[in-house]
């Protein structure tokens, strides 16, 4: 029974680590580039508003 529990706990920990790694990878490859692009667009809007008022 001791071997079973040890294996079960190890397997559970590995599964959790794999899922966490997959979520982190998706965040890095999909979510962050979208957020960076949105921030860049917002910065460009702010610059355009400043330029239009300066003229």
CSV table of C-alpha atoms in Angstrom, one decimal:
chain,number,residue,atom,x,y,z
A,1,UNK,CA,0.0,0.0,0.0
A,2,UNK,CA,2.9,2.3,0.7
A,3,UNK,CA,4.2,2.0,-2.8
A,4,UNK,CA,0.8,2.7,-4.3
A,5,UNK,CA,0.4,5.9,-2.3
A,6,UNK,CA,3.9,7.1,-3.2
A,7,UNK,CA,3.3,6.5,-6.8
A,8,UNK,CA,-0.1,8.1,-6.7
A,9,UNK,CA,1.3,11.2,-5.0
A,10,UNK,CA,4.2,11.4,-7.5
A,11,UNK,CA,1.8,11.0,-10.4
A,12,UNK,CA,-0.5,13.6,-9.2
A,13,UNK,CA,2.3,16.1,-8.7
A,14,UNK,CA,3.7,15.4,-12.2
A,15,UNK,CA,0.2,15.9,-13.7
A,16,UNK,CA,-0.3,19.2,-11.9
A,17,UNK,CA,3.2,20.4,-13.0
A,18,UNK,CA,2.5,19.4,-16.6
A,19,UNK,CA,-0.8,21.3,-16.6
A,20,UNK,CA,0.8,24.4,-15.0
A,21,UNK,CA,3.5,24.3,-17.6
A,22,UNK,CA,1.0,24.1,-20.4
A,23,UNK,CA,-1.0,27.0,-19.1
A,24,UNK,CA,2.2,29.1,-18.7
A,25,UNK,CA,3.2,28.3,-22.2
A,26,UNK,CA,-0.1,29.3,-23.7
A,27,UNK,CA,0.0,32.5,-21.7
A,28,UNK,CA,3.5,33.3,-23.1
A,29,UNK,CA,2.8,32.5,-26.7
A,30,UNK,CA,-0.8,33.7,-27.1
A,31,UNK,CA,-1.9,36.1,-24.3
A,32,UNK,CA,1.1,38.3,-23.8
A,33,UNK,CA,1.6,39.2,-27.5
A,34,UNK,CA,-2.0,40.2,-27.8
A,35,UNK,CA,-1.7,42.4,-24.7
A,36,UNK,CA,1.5,44.0,-26.0
A,37,UNK,CA,-0.2,44.8,-29.3
A,38,UNK,CA,-3.2,46.4,-27.5
A,39,UNK,CA,-0.8,48.5,-25.5
A,40,UNK,CA,1.1,49.6,-28.6
A,41,UNK,CA,-2.2,50.6,-30.3
A,42,UNK,CA,-3.2,52.6,-27.2
A,43,UNK,CA,0.1,54.3,-27.1
A,44,UNK,CA,-0.2,55.3,-30.7
A,45,UNK,CA,-3.7,56.7,-30.1
A,46,UNK,CA,-2.3,58.8,-27.3
A,47,UNK,CA,0.5,60.1,-29.5
A,48,UNK,CA,-1.9,60.9,-32.3
A,49,UNK,CA,-4.2,62.9,-29.9
A,50,UNK,CA,-1.2,64.9,-28.6
A,51,UNK,CA,-0.1,65.7,-32.2
A,52,UNK,CA,-3.6,66.7,-33.3
A,53,UNK,CA,-3.9,69.2,-30.4
A,54,UNK,CA,-0.5,70.6,-31.0
A,55,UNK,CA,-1.3,71.8,-34.5
